[in-house]
mmCIF file of N, CA and C and ligand atoms in Angstrom:
data_model
loop_
_atom_site.group_PDB
_atom_site.id
_atom_site.type_symbol
_atom_site.label_atom_id
_atom_site.label_comp_id
_atom_site.label_asym_id
_atom_site.label_seq_id
_atom_site.Cartn_x
_atom_site.Cartn_y
_atom_site.Cartn_z
ATOM 1 N N MET A 974 -134.299 25.072 -35.027
ATOM 2 C CA MET A 974 -133.721 23.988 -35.210
ATOM 3 C C MET A 974 -132.970 22.880 -34.496
ATOM 4 N N LYS A 975 -133.062 22.150 -34.333
ATOM 5 C CA LYS A 975 -132.860 21.367 -34.176
ATOM 6 C C LYS A 975 -131.104 20.679 -33.870
ATOM 7 N N THR A 976 -131.108 20.333 -32.412
ATOM 8 C CA THR A 976 -129.484 19.334 -32.415
ATOM 9 C C THR A 976 -129.499 18.512 -30.931
ATOM 10 N N VAL A 977 -127.829 18.007 -31.126
ATOM 11 C CA VAL A 977 -127.563 17.432 -30.665
ATOM 12 C C VAL A 977 -126.203 17.607 -30.126
ATOM 13 N N GLN A 978 -126.490 16.764 -28.445
ATOM 14 C CA GLN A 978 -125.107 17.831 -27.544
ATOM 15 C C GLN A 978 -123.808 16.580 -27.759
ATOM 16 N N VAL A 979 -122.515 17.401 -27.979
ATOM 17 C CA VAL A 979 -122.052 17.324 -28.253
ATOM 18 C C VAL A 979 -120.286 17.497 -27.893
ATOM 19 N N ASN A 980 -120.076 16.380 -27.148
ATOM 20 C CA ASN A 980 -118.991 16.267 -25.977
ATOM 21 C C ASN A 980 -117.408 15.662 -26.323
ATOM 22 N N VAL A 981 -116.481 16.053 -26.930
ATOM 23 C CA VAL A 981 -115.082 15.177 -26.897
ATOM 24 C C VAL A 981 -114.385 15.328 -25.831
ATOM 25 N N VAL A 982 -114.046 14.313 -25.358
ATOM 26 C CA VAL A 982 -113.325 13.626 -23.800
ATOM 27 C C VAL A 982 -111.418 13.281 -24.318
ATOM 28 N N THR A 983 -111.254 13.145 -23.135
ATOM 29 C CA THR A 983 -109.322 13.159 -23.745
ATOM 30 C C THR A 983 -109.651 12.813 -21.987
ATOM 31 N N PRO A 984 -108.162 12.164 -21.894
ATOM 32 C CA PRO A 984 -107.412 11.433 -20.115
ATOM 33 C C PRO A 984 -107.080 12.470 -19.708
ATOM 34 N N ASP A 985 -106.796 13.733 -19.856
ATOM 35 C CA ASP A 985 -106.697 14.917 -19.404
ATOM 36 C C ASP A 985 -108.074 15.693 -19.269
ATOM 37 N N GLY A 986 -109.235 15.080 -19.208
ATOM 38 C CA GLY A 986 -109.895 15.864 -19.883
ATOM 39 C C GLY A 986 -111.302 16.376 -21.203
ATOM 40 N N PRO A 987 -112.676 16.711 -20.729
ATOM 41 C CA PRO A 987 -113.305 17.631 -21.200
ATOM 42 C C PRO A 987 -112.555 18.651 -22.344
ATOM 43 N N VAL A 988 -112.515 18.492 -23.807
ATOM 44 C CA VAL A 988 -112.279 19.364 -24.759
ATOM 45 C C VAL A 988 -113.382 19.964 -25.230
ATOM 46 N N TYR A 989 -114.233 19.813 -25.254
ATOM 47 C CA TYR A 989 -115.434 20.668 -26.014
ATOM 48 C C TYR A 989 -116.827 20.157 -25.631
ATOM 49 N N ASP A 990 -117.876 21.050 -25.392
ATOM 50 C CA ASP A 990 -118.621 20.055 -24.868
ATOM 51 C C ASP A 990 -119.949 21.465 -25.251
ATOM 52 N N ALA A 991 -121.080 21.159 -26.394
ATOM 53 C CA ALA A 991 -121.299 22.108 -26.586
ATOM 54 C C ALA A 991 -123.215 21.793 -27.720
ATOM 55 N N GLU A 992 -124.249 22.211 -28.044
ATOM 56 C CA GLU A 992 -125.399 21.533 -28.609
ATOM 57 C C GLU A 992 -125.253 22.412 -30.534
ATOM 58 N N VAL A 993 -124.865 21.531 -31.158
ATOM 59 C CA VAL A 993 -124.568 21.539 -31.783
ATOM 60 C C VAL A 993 -125.442 21.007 -33.843
ATOM 61 N N GLU A 994 -126.012 21.762 -34.539
ATOM 62 C CA GLU A 994 -126.711 21.129 -35.418
ATOM 63 C C GLU A 994 -126.642 20.286 -36.165
ATOM 64 N N MET A 995 -124.809 20.067 -36.638
ATOM 65 C CA MET A 995 -124.092 18.805 -37.259
ATOM 66 C C MET A 995 -122.897 18.679 -36.214
ATOM 67 N N VAL A 996 -122.543 17.554 -36.971
ATOM 68 C CA VAL A 996 -120.896 17.493 -36.579
ATOM 69 C C VAL A 996 -120.127 16.184 -37.250
ATOM 70 N N SER A 997 -119.075 16.638 -37.709
ATOM 71 C CA SER A 997 -119.055 15.160 -39.066
ATOM 72 C C SER A 997 -117.664 15.121 -38.325
ATOM 73 N N VAL A 998 -117.494 13.351 -38.353
ATOM 74 C CA VAL A 998 -116.321 12.842 -38.285
ATOM 75 C C VAL A 998 -115.487 12.052 -39.726
ATOM 76 N N LYS A 999 -114.331 12.272 -39.181
ATOM 77 C CA LYS A 999 -113.530 11.251 -40.715
ATOM 78 C C LYS A 999 -112.812 9.722 -39.143
ATOM 79 N N ALA A 1000 -114.253 8.923 -40.217
ATOM 80 C CA ALA A 1000 -113.898 7.809 -39.037
ATOM 81 C C ALA A 1000 -113.451 6.663 -39.792
ATOM 82 N N GLN A 1001 -113.135 5.725 -39.833
ATOM 83 C CA GLN A 1001 -112.497 4.622 -40.637
ATOM 84 C C GLN A 1001 -112.647 4.189 -41.798
ATOM 85 N N SER A 1002 -114.649 4.022 -41.781
ATOM 86 C CA SER A 1002 -114.814 3.136 -42.655
ATOM 87 C C SER A 1002 -115.159 4.608 -43.619
ATOM 88 N N GLY A 1003 -114.874 5.845 -43.415
ATOM 89 C CA GLY A 1003 -114.978 7.264 -44.917
ATOM 90 C C GLY A 1003 -115.620 8.316 -43.924
ATOM 91 N N GLU A 1004 -115.484 9.164 -44.316
ATOM 92 C CA GLU A 1004 -117.001 10.362 -43.982
ATOM 93 C C GLU A 1004 -118.102 10.286 -43.190
ATOM 94 N N LEU A 1005 -118.614 10.569 -41.330
ATOM 95 C CA LEU A 1005 -119.390 10.913 -41.217
ATOM 96 C C LEU A 1005 -120.095 11.749 -41.055
ATOM 97 N N GLY A 1006 -121.407 12.508 -41.061
ATOM 98 C CA GLY A 1006 -122.437 13.302 -41.520
ATOM 99 C C GLY A 1006 -123.466 12.706 -40.639
ATOM 100 N N ILE A 1007 -123.382 13.317 -38.949
ATOM 101 C CA ILE A 1007 -124.549 12.975 -37.764
ATOM 102 C C ILE A 1007 -125.138 14.098 -37.298
ATOM 103 N N LEU A 1008 -126.701 14.116 -38.128
ATOM 104 C CA LEU A 1008 -127.468 14.901 -37.189
ATOM 105 C C LEU A 1008 -128.223 14.763 -36.372
ATOM 106 N N PRO A 1009 -129.638 15.585 -35.655
ATOM 107 C CA PRO A 1009 -130.420 15.138 -34.299
ATOM 108 C C PRO A 1009 -131.421 13.479 -35.115
ATOM 109 N N GLY A 1010 -131.483 13.299 -34.178
ATOM 110 C CA GLY A 1010 -132.088 11.910 -33.816
ATOM 111 C C GLY A 1010 -130.858 10.787 -34.325
ATOM 112 N N HIS A 1011 -130.002 10.629 -35.067
ATOM 113 C CA HIS A 1011 -129.030 9.110 -35.611
ATOM 114 C C HIS A 1011 -129.448 8.383 -34.485
ATOM 115 N N ILE A 1012 -129.311 7.324 -35.308
ATOM 116 C CA ILE A 1012 -129.195 6.025 -34.799
ATOM 117 C C ILE A 1012 -128.195 5.449 -33.808
ATOM 118 N N PRO A 1013 -127.991 5.000 -33.070
ATOM 119 C CA PRO A 1013 -127.567 4.151 -31.757
ATOM 120 C C PRO A 1013 -126.498 3.647 -32.207
ATOM 121 N N MET A 1014 -124.625 4.324 -32.581
ATOM 122 C CA MET A 1014 -123.831 3.683 -33.589
ATOM 123 C C MET A 1014 -122.162 3.939 -32.722
ATOM 124 N N VAL A 1015 -121.292 3.479 -32.808
ATOM 125 C CA VAL A 1015 -119.903 3.153 -32.688
ATOM 126 C C VAL A 1015 -119.149 3.068 -33.773
ATOM 127 N N ALA A 1016 -117.887 4.080 -33.405
ATOM 128 C CA ALA A 1016 -116.952 3.501 -34.923
ATOM 129 C C ALA A 1016 -115.986 4.623 -34.855
ATOM 130 N N PRO A 1017 -114.925 3.349 -34.821
ATOM 131 C CA PRO A 1017 -113.290 4.384 -35.160
ATOM 132 C C PRO A 1017 -112.965 5.234 -35.532
ATOM 133 N N LEU A 1018 -112.614 6.752 -34.998
ATOM 134 C CA LEU A 1018 -111.724 7.394 -36.115
ATOM 135 C C LEU A 1018 -110.261 7.275 -36.085
ATOM 136 N N LYS A 1019 -110.484 7.789 -37.948
ATOM 137 C CA LYS A 1019 -108.666 8.745 -38.303
ATOM 138 C C LYS A 1019 -108.165 9.898 -37.216
ATOM 139 N N ILE A 1020 -107.323 9.932 -37.153
ATOM 140 C CA ILE A 1020 -106.073 11.336 -37.351
ATOM 141 C C ILE A 1020 -106.995 12.533 -38.017
ATOM 142 N N GLY A 1021 -108.063 13.344 -37.483
ATOM 143 C CA GLY A 1021 -108.615 13.904 -38.523
ATOM 144 C C GLY A 1021 -109.648 15.254 -37.536
ATOM 145 N N ALA A 1022 -109.828 16.121 -39.007
ATOM 146 C CA ALA A 1022 -110.997 16.711 -37.786
ATOM 147 C C ALA A 1022 -112.227 16.796 -37.204
ATOM 148 N N VAL A 1023 -113.133 17.330 -36.777
ATOM 149 C CA VAL A 1023 -114.211 16.942 -35.940
ATOM 150 C C VAL A 1023 -114.827 18.158 -36.546
ATOM 151 N N ARG A 1024 -115.355 18.647 -37.436
ATOM 152 C CA ARG A 1024 -116.661 19.710 -37.454
ATOM 153 C C ARG A 1024 -118.023 19.800 -36.568
ATOM 154 N N LEU A 1025 -118.319 20.704 -36.409
ATOM 155 C CA LEU A 1025 -119.342 21.540 -35.367
ATOM 156 C C LEU A 1025 -120.235 22.331 -36.168
ATOM 157 N N LYS A 1026 -120.928 22.310 -36.889
ATOM 158 C CA LYS A 1026 -122.211 23.160 -36.915
ATOM 159 C C LYS A 1026 -122.376 23.571 -36.296
ATOM 160 N N LYS A 1027 -122.990 24.996 -36.322
ATOM 161 C CA LYS A 1027 -123.640 26.206 -34.880
ATOM 162 C C LYS A 1027 -124.183 26.987 -35.024
ATOM 163 N N GLY A 1028 -124.785 26.939 -35.416
ATOM 164 C CA GLY A 1028 -125.550 28.622 -35.900
ATOM 165 C C GLY A 1028 -124.999 29.314 -36.869
ATOM 166 N N GLY A 1029 -124.219 28.915 -38.002
ATOM 167 C CA GLY A 1029 -124.366 29.573 -39.354
ATOM 168 C C GLY A 1029 -122.465 29.336 -39.005
ATOM 169 N N SER A 1030 -122.552 28.513 -38.148
ATOM 170 C CA SER A 1030 -120.486 28.902 -38.879
ATOM 171 C C SER A 1030 -119.884 27.298 -38.549
ATOM 172 N N THR A 1031 -118.722 26.777 -38.510
ATOM 173 C CA THR A 1031 -118.515 25.727 -38.007
ATOM 174 C C THR A 1031 -117.087 25.822 -37.249
ATOM 175 N N GLU A 1032 -117.311 25.137 -36.282
ATOM 176 C CA GLU A 1032 -115.660 24.982 -35.351
ATOM 177 C C GLU A 1032 -114.954 24.061 -36.201
ATOM 178 N N LEU A 1033 -113.955 24.185 -35.558
ATOM 179 C CA LEU A 1033 -112.870 22.460 -35.727
ATOM 180 C C LEU A 1033 -112.471 21.836 -34.280
ATOM 181 N N VAL A 1034 -112.356 20.931 -34.063
ATOM 182 C CA VAL A 1034 -111.733 20.332 -33.308
ATOM 183 C C VAL A 1034 -110.593 19.553 -34.020
ATOM 184 N N ALA A 1035 -109.190 19.352 -33.301
ATOM 185 C CA ALA A 1035 -108.048 18.514 -33.499
ATOM 186 C C ALA A 1035 -108.162 16.669 -32.956
ATOM 187 N N VAL A 1036 -108.743 15.665 -33.793
ATOM 188 C CA VAL A 1036 -108.951 14.686 -32.646
ATOM 189 C C VAL A 1036 -107.528 13.421 -33.061
ATOM 190 N N SER A 1037 -106.927 12.812 -32.683
ATOM 191 C CA SER A 1037 -105.906 11.884 -33.003
ATOM 192 C C SER A 1037 -106.582 10.932 -32.830
ATOM 193 N N GLY A 1038 -107.135 9.891 -33.936
ATOM 194 C CA GLY A 1038 -108.174 9.060 -33.638
ATOM 195 C C GLY A 1038 -109.389 8.180 -32.498
ATOM 196 N N GLY A 1039 -109.415 7.678 -32.220
ATOM 197 C CA GLY A 1039 -110.416 6.957 -31.413
ATOM 198 C C GLY A 1039 -111.537 7.009 -31.432
ATOM 199 N N PHE A 1040 -113.047 7.444 -31.451
ATOM 200 C CA PHE A 1040 -114.070 6.622 -31.836
ATOM 201 C C PHE A 1040 -115.640 7.165 -31.382
ATOM 202 N N ILE A 1041 -116.286 7.394 -32.020
ATOM 203 C CA ILE A 1041 -117.435 8.787 -31.271
ATOM 204 C C ILE A 1041 -118.430 7.517 -31.065
ATOM 205 N N GLU A 1042 -119.244 7.881 -30.031
ATOM 206 C CA GLU A 1042 -120.324 7.124 -30.152
ATOM 207 C C GLU A 1042 -121.751 7.583 -29.649
ATOM 208 N N VAL A 1043 -122.582 7.546 -30.766
ATOM 209 C CA VAL A 1043 -123.750 8.337 -31.562
ATOM 210 C C VAL A 1043 -124.455 8.107 -30.565
ATOM 211 N N ARG A 1044 -125.728 8.532 -30.034
ATOM 212 C CA ARG A 1044 -127.152 8.466 -29.793
ATOM 213 C C ARG A 1044 -128.195 9.165 -30.261
ATOM 214 N N PRO A 1045 -129.009 9.072 -30.195
ATOM 215 C CA PRO A 1045 -130.285 10.132 -30.517
ATOM 216 C C PRO A 1045 -130.489 11.623 -30.225
ATOM 217 N N ASP A 1046 -129.870 12.127 -28.586
ATOM 218 C CA ASP A 1046 -129.857 13.126 -28.672
ATOM 219 C C ASP A 1046 -128.257 14.081 -28.127
ATOM 220 N N ASN A 1047 -127.263 12.483 -28.284
ATOM 221 C CA ASN A 1047 -125.812 12.882 -28.266
ATOM 222 C C ASN A 1047 -124.946 12.460 -28.713
ATOM 223 N N VAL A 1048 -124.035 12.951 -28.842
ATOM 224 C CA VAL A 1048 -122.768 12.248 -29.449
ATOM 225 C C VAL A 1048 -121.869 12.849 -28.507
ATOM 226 N N THR A 1049 -120.081 11.972 -28.138
ATOM 227 C CA THR A 1049 -119.393 11.100 -27.677
ATOM 228 C C THR A 1049 -118.580 11.090 -28.331
ATOM 229 N N ILE A 1050 -117.175 12.036 -27.954
ATOM 230 C CA ILE A 1050 -116.358 11.995 -29.049
ATOM 231 C C ILE A 1050 -115.029 11.419 -28.121
ATOM 232 N N LEU A 1051 -114.428 10.133 -28.092
ATOM 233 C CA LEU A 1051 -113.652 9.697 -26.819
ATOM 234 C C LEU A 1051 -111.715 9.505 -27.505
ATOM 235 N N ALA A 1052 -110.983 10.517 -27.366
ATOM 236 C CA ALA A 1052 -109.773 10.763 -27.952
ATOM 237 C C ALA A 1052 -108.419 10.420 -27.015
ATOM 238 N N GLN A 1053 -107.207 10.234 -27.587
ATOM 239 C CA GLN A 1053 -105.967 10.236 -26.868
ATOM 240 C C GLN A 1053 -106.232 11.564 -26.266
ATOM 241 N N SER A 1054 -105.781 12.518 -27.563
ATOM 242 C CA SER A 1054 -105.537 13.822 -27.527
ATOM 243 C C SER A 1054 -106.858 14.792 -28.403
ATOM 244 N N ALA A 1055 -107.188 16.001 -28.089
ATOM 245 C CA ALA A 1055 -107.685 16.437 -29.157
ATOM 246 C C ALA A 1055 -108.040 17.999 -28.748
ATOM 247 N N GLU A 1056 -108.031 18.659 -29.646
ATOM 248 C CA GLU A 1056 -107.821 19.882 -29.443
ATOM 249 C C GLU A 1056 -108.655 20.600 -29.910
ATOM 250 N N ALA A 1057 -110.029 22.012 -29.560
ATOM 251 C CA ALA A 1057 -110.034 23.164 -30.154
ATOM 252 C C ALA A 1057 -109.228 24.153 -31.526
ATOM 253 N N SER A 1058 -109.884 23.874 -32.200
ATOM 254 C CA SER A 1058 -108.581 25.050 -33.013
ATOM 255 C C SER A 1058 -108.108 25.798 -32.353
ATOM 256 N N GLU A 1059 -109.157 27.015 -31.974
ATOM 257 C CA GLU A 1059 -108.237 28.177 -30.898
ATOM 258 C C GLU A 1059 -107.502 27.899 -29.741
ATOM 259 N N ASP A 1060 -107.144 26.228 -29.148
ATOM 260 C CA ASP A 1060 -105.965 25.900 -28.464
ATOM 261 C C ASP A 1060 -104.762 25.134 -29.114
ATOM 262 N N ILE A 1061 -104.884 25.253 -30.309
ATOM 263 C CA ILE A 1061 -103.991 24.892 -30.904
ATOM 264 C C ILE A 1061 -102.472 25.775 -31.249
ATOM 265 N N ASP A 1062 -101.255 25.384 -30.899
ATOM 266 C CA ASP A 1062 -99.639 25.895 -30.962
ATOM 267 C C ASP A 1062 -99.840 25.821 -32.401
ATOM 268 N N VAL A 1063 -99.257 26.626 -32.847
ATOM 269 C CA VAL A 1063 -99.156 26.147 -34.581
ATOM 270 C C VAL A 1063 -97.785 25.735 -35.190
ATOM 271 N N GLU A 1064 -96.616 26.748 -33.696
ATOM 272 C CA GLU A 1064 -95.405 26.396 -33.650
ATOM 273 C C GLU A 1064 -94.939 24.960 -33.232
ATOM 274 N N ARG A 1065 -95.623 25.070 -32.368
ATOM 275 C CA ARG A 1065 -95.153 23.711 -31.242
ATOM 276 C C ARG A 1065 -96.086 21.872 -31.811
ATOM 277 N N ALA A 1066 -96.594 22.582 -32.814
ATOM 278 C CA ALA A 1066 -97.156 21.118 -34.069
ATOM 279 C C ALA A 1066 -95.865 21.632 -34.690
ATOM 280 N N GLN A 1067 -95.539 22.568 -35.559
ATOM 281 C CA GLN A 1067 -94.906 22.992 -36.985
ATOM 282 C C GLN A 1067 -93.515 21.619 -36.130
ATOM 283 N N ALA A 1068 -92.780 22.604 -34.905
ATOM 284 C CA ALA A 1068 -91.635 21.249 -34.301
ATOM 285 C C ALA A 1068 -91.897 19.972 -34.411
ATOM 286 N N ALA A 1069 -93.082 19.590 -34.257
ATOM 287 C CA ALA A 1069 -93.612 18.175 -34.088
ATOM 288 C C ALA A 1069 -94.136 17.285 -35.499
ATOM 289 N N LYS A 1070 -93.574 18.534 -36.155
ATOM 290 C CA LYS A 1070 -94.315 17.622 -37.818
ATOM 291 C C LYS A 1070 -92.386 17.581 -38.427
ATOM 292 N N GLU A 1071 -91.675 18.468 -38.179
ATOM 293 C CA GLU A 1071 -90.788 18.025 -38.419
ATOM 294 C C GLU A 1071 -89.405 16.863 -37.554
ATOM 295 N N ARG A 1072 -90.280 17.546 -36.858
ATOM 296 C CA ARG A 1072 -89.622 16.204 -35.327
ATOM 297 C C ARG A 1072 -89.567 14.428 -36.400
ATOM 298 N N ALA A 1073 -90.693 14.361 -36.420
ATOM 299 C CA ALA A 1073 -90.867 13.234 -36.959
ATOM 300 C C ALA A 1073 -90.778 13.384 -38.899
ATOM 301 N N GLU A 1074 -90.495 13.995 -39.488
ATOM 302 C CA GLU A 1074 -90.340 14.297 -40.507
ATOM 303 C C GLU A 1074 -88.496 13.044 -40.239
ATOM 304 N N ARG A 1075 -87.578 13.963 -39.782
ATOM 305 C CA ARG A 1075 -86.467 13.047 -39.060
ATOM 306 C C ARG A 1075 -86.671 12.459 -39.064
ATOM 307 N N ARG A 1076 -87.327 11.765 -37.678
ATOM 308 C CA ARG A 1076 -87.637 10.043 -37.443
ATOM 309 C C ARG A 1076 -87.464 9.422 -38.917
ATOM 310 N N LEU A 1077 -88.853 9.991 -39.346
ATOM 311 C CA LEU A 1077 -89.342 8.691 -40.843
ATOM 312 C C LEU A 1077 -88.229 8.795 -41.780
ATOM 313 N N ASN A 1078 -87.292 9.729 -41.590
ATOM 314 C CA ASN A 1078 -86.400 9.704 -43.353
ATOM 315 C C ASN A 1078 -84.820 8.422 -42.179
ATOM 316 N N LYS A 1079 -85.305 8.250 -41.390
ATOM 317 C CA LYS A 1079 -83.543 7.483 -40.268
ATOM 318 C C LYS A 1079 -84.158 6.529 -39.408
ATOM 319 N N ALA A 1080 -85.471 6.289 -40.060
ATOM 320 C CA ALA A 1080 -86.360 4.763 -39.390
ATOM 321 C C ALA A 1080 -85.395 3.678 -38.905
ATOM 322 N N GLU A 1081 -85.153 2.549 -38.075
ATOM 323 C CA GLU A 1081 -84.696 1.464 -38.790
ATOM 324 C C GLU A 1081 -86.333 0.789 -37.760
ATOM 325 N N GLY A 1082 -86.422 0.240 -38.985
ATOM 326 C CA GLY A 1082 -87.211 -1.266 -39.123
ATOM 327 C C GLY A 1082 -89.245 -0.133 -38.735
ATOM 328 N N ASP A 1083 -89.773 -1.359 -39.076
ATOM 329 C CA ASP A 1083 -91.427 -1.026 -39.135
ATOM 330 C C ASP A 1083 -91.674 0.057 -38.414
ATOM 331 N N VAL A 1084 -91.487 -0.237 -36.594
ATOM 332 C CA VAL A 1084 -91.574 -0.070 -35.977
ATOM 333 C C VAL A 1084 -92.068 1.320 -35.791
ATOM 334 N N ASP A 1085 -90.586 1.825 -35.775
ATOM 335 C CA ASP A 1085 -90.633 3.267 -35.845
ATOM 336 C C ASP A 1085 -90.595 3.563 -36.737
ATOM 337 N N ALA A 1086 -91.298 3.712 -37.937
ATOM 338 C CA ALA A 1086 -91.760 4.108 -39.559
ATOM 339 C C ALA A 1086 -92.792 4.473 -38.918
ATOM 340 N N ILE A 1087 -93.891 3.465 -37.951
ATOM 341 C CA ILE A 1087 -95.729 3.268 -37.638
ATOM 342 C C ILE A 1087 -95.138 4.727 -37.330
ATOM 343 N N ARG A 1088 -94.961 4.140 -36.082
ATOM 344 C CA ARG A 1088 -94.787 5.760 -34.903
ATOM 345 C C ARG A 1088 -94.650 7.307 -35.994
ATOM 346 N N ALA A 1089 -93.487 7.287 -35.792
ATOM 347 C CA ALA A 1089 -93.138 8.793 -36.637
ATOM 348 C C ALA A 1089 -93.539 8.907 -37.891
ATOM 349 N N GLU A 1090 -95.348 8.069 -38.722
ATOM 350 C CA GLU A 1090 -96.301 8.310 -39.314
ATOM 351 C C GLU A 1090 -96.830 8.779 -38.824
ATOM 352 N N LEU A 1091 -97.771 8.261 -37.554
ATOM 353 C CA LEU A 1091 -98.545 8.763 -36.746
ATOM 354 C C LEU A 1091 -98.487 10.421 -35.806
ATOM 355 N N ALA A 1092 -97.058 10.622 -35.853
ATOM 356 C CA ALA A 1092 -96.494 11.495 -34.921
ATOM 357 C C ALA A 1092 -96.873 12.559 -36.325
ATOM 358 N N LEU A 1093 -96.863 12.145 -37.137
ATOM 359 C CA LEU A 1093 -96.697 13.334 -38.726
ATOM 360 C C LEU A 1093 -97.902 13.979 -38.639
ATOM 361 N N LYS A 1094 -98.417 13.131 -38.725
ATOM 362 C CA LYS A 1094 -99.960 13.307 -39.555
ATOM 363 C C LYS A 1094 -100.721 13.614 -37.792
ATOM 364 N N LYS A 1095 -100.403 13.872 -36.965
ATOM 365 C CA LYS A 1095 -100.626 13.996 -35.413
ATOM 366 C C LYS A 1095 -100.920 15.660 -36.077
ATOM 367 N N ALA A 1096 -99.413 16.447 -36.433
ATOM 368 C CA ALA A 1096 -98.708 17.447 -36.330
ATOM 369 C C ALA A 1096 -99.370 18.163 -37.871
ATOM 370 N N ILE A 1097 -99.332 17.181 -38.839
ATOM 371 C CA ILE A 1097 -100.333 18.093 -39.829
ATOM 372 C C ILE A 1097 -101.239 18.440 -40.007
ATOM 373 N N ASN A 1098 -102.273 17.716 -38.959
ATOM 374 C CA ASN A 1098 -104.366 17.639 -39.061
ATOM 375 C C ASN A 1098 -104.057 19.177 -38.124
ATOM 376 N N ARG A 1099 -103.473 18.776 -36.608
ATOM 377 C CA ARG A 1099 -102.951 20.024 -35.947
ATOM 378 C C ARG A 1099 -102.928 22.071 -37.024
ATOM 379 N N ILE A 1100 -101.972 21.418 -37.299
ATOM 380 C CA ILE A 1100 -101.650 22.493 -38.525
ATOM 381 C C ILE A 1100 -102.758 22.611 -39.408
ATOM 382 N N ASP A 1101 -103.472 21.877 -39.658
ATOM 383 C CA ASP A 1101 -104.976 22.084 -40.902
ATOM 384 C C ASP A 1101 -105.718 22.454 -40.147
ATOM 385 N N VAL A 1102 -105.898 21.688 -38.931
ATOM 386 C CA VAL A 1102 -107.470 22.616 -38.042
ATOM 387 C C VAL A 1102 -107.297 24.060 -37.337
ATOM 388 N N LYS A 1103 -106.266 24.682 -37.719
ATOM 389 C CA LYS A 1103 -105.787 25.498 -36.824
ATOM 390 C C LYS A 1103 -105.653 26.699 -37.838
ATOM 391 N N ASN A 1104 -105.000 26.270 -39.452
ATOM 392 C CA ASN A 1104 -105.349 26.690 -40.032
ATOM 393 C C ASN A 1104 -106.660 27.325 -41.093
ATOM 394 N N ASN A 1105 -107.264 26.214 -40.712
ATOM 395 C CA ASN A 1105 -109.072 25.825 -41.416
ATOM 396 C C ASN A 1105 -108.578 25.917 -42.636
ATOM 397 N N ARG A 1106 -108.177 24.445 -43.129
ATOM 398 C CA ARG A 1106 -107.609 23.955 -44.053
ATOM 399 C C ARG A 1106 -108.761 22.267 -43.825
ATOM 400 N N MET A 1107 -109.526 22.236 -43.653
ATOM 401 C CA MET A 1107 -110.003 20.906 -43.375
ATOM 402 C C MET A 1107 -111.580 20.687 -45.170
HETATM 403 P P1 ATP B 1388 -95.871 17.220 -29.259
HETATM 404 O O1 ATP B 1388 -94.861 16.355 -29.395
HETATM 405 O O2 ATP B 1388 -95.830 18.773 -30.070
HETATM 406 O O3 ATP B 1388 -95.830 16.887 -27.809
HETATM 407 P P2 ATP B 1388 -97.594 15.521 -29.535
HETATM 408 O O4 ATP B 1388 -98.680 14.705 -31.079
HETATM 409 O O5 ATP B 1388 -97.052 14.258 -28.653
HETATM 410 O O6 ATP B 1388 -97.234 16.802 -29.567
HETATM 411 P P3 ATP B 1388 -99.676 14.464 -27.378
HETATM 412 O O7 ATP B 1388 -99.124 13.134 -26.558
HETATM 413 O O8 ATP B 1388 -101.242 13.904 -28.937
HETATM 414 O O9 ATP B 1388 -98.499 15.145 -28.202
HETATM 415 O O10 ATP B 1388 -100.658 15.316 -26.780
HETATM 416 C C1 ATP B 1388 -100.152 15.657 -25.303
HETATM 417 C C2 ATP B 1388 -100.893 16.823 -24.970
HETATM 418 O O11 ATP B 1388 -100.205 17.614 -25.518
HETATM 419 C C3 ATP B 1388 -101.957 16.740 -25.041
HETATM 420 O O12 ATP B 1388 -102.672 17.436 -24.077
HETATM 421 C C4 ATP B 1388 -102.716 17.033 -26.481
HETATM 422 O O13 ATP B 1388 -103.994 18.316 -26.746
HETATM 423 C C5 ATP B 1388 -101.448 17.747 -26.330
HETATM 424 N N1 ATP B 1388 -101.283 18.821 -27.447
HETATM 425 C C6 ATP B 1388 -99.897 18.303 -28.714
HETATM 426 N N2 ATP B 1388 -99.272 19.395 -29.587
HETATM 427 C C7 ATP B 1388 -100.490 20.323 -29.119
HETATM 428 C C8 ATP B 1388 -100.525 21.242 -29.735
HETATM 429 N N3 ATP B 1388 -99.706 21.359 -31.007
HETATM 430 N N4 ATP B 1388 -101.153 22.562 -29.601
HETATM 431 C C9 ATP B 1388 -101.735 22.291 -28.306
HETATM 432 N N5 ATP B 1388 -101.908 21.079 -27.915
HETATM 433 C C10 ATP B 1388 -101.134 20.166 -28.070
#
């Protein structure tokens, strides 16, 4: 089976590094499925899950946006923050979700609301990745 090397990198360091059979991401333009040998490209990502197919199972990494850079034999995902499913603290994400909902309800102005909405999306994404609900 052909594989492609995938690295997920954040300012705090590498989060994921493996040879996989397929990687799927949520690009701003829609869902992208990448197989080994894909033509080079760069695309901005939404807050969402990265799905990594490997030896019959699928691993999930939560990413808070960022970029994907594709080359035929390797894929790099650069994100401000990213967590592999097993590293997600679901109670922390639940607390962040409730905090964001409270901020959204009493947001004064667009900037407050946009920031609270982003925090809410990040928290929901982490909860969904942890619960394998992607
Ligand atoms: P919080 O409000 O809980 O701090 P946040 O969305 O503000 O969440 P980020 O700024 O995106 O957090 O991330 C800061 C660091 O904490 C990053 O290294 C990120 O991977 C990590 N992190 C954030 N939330 C979680 C979580 N629920 N479980 C594990 N790591 C997390």
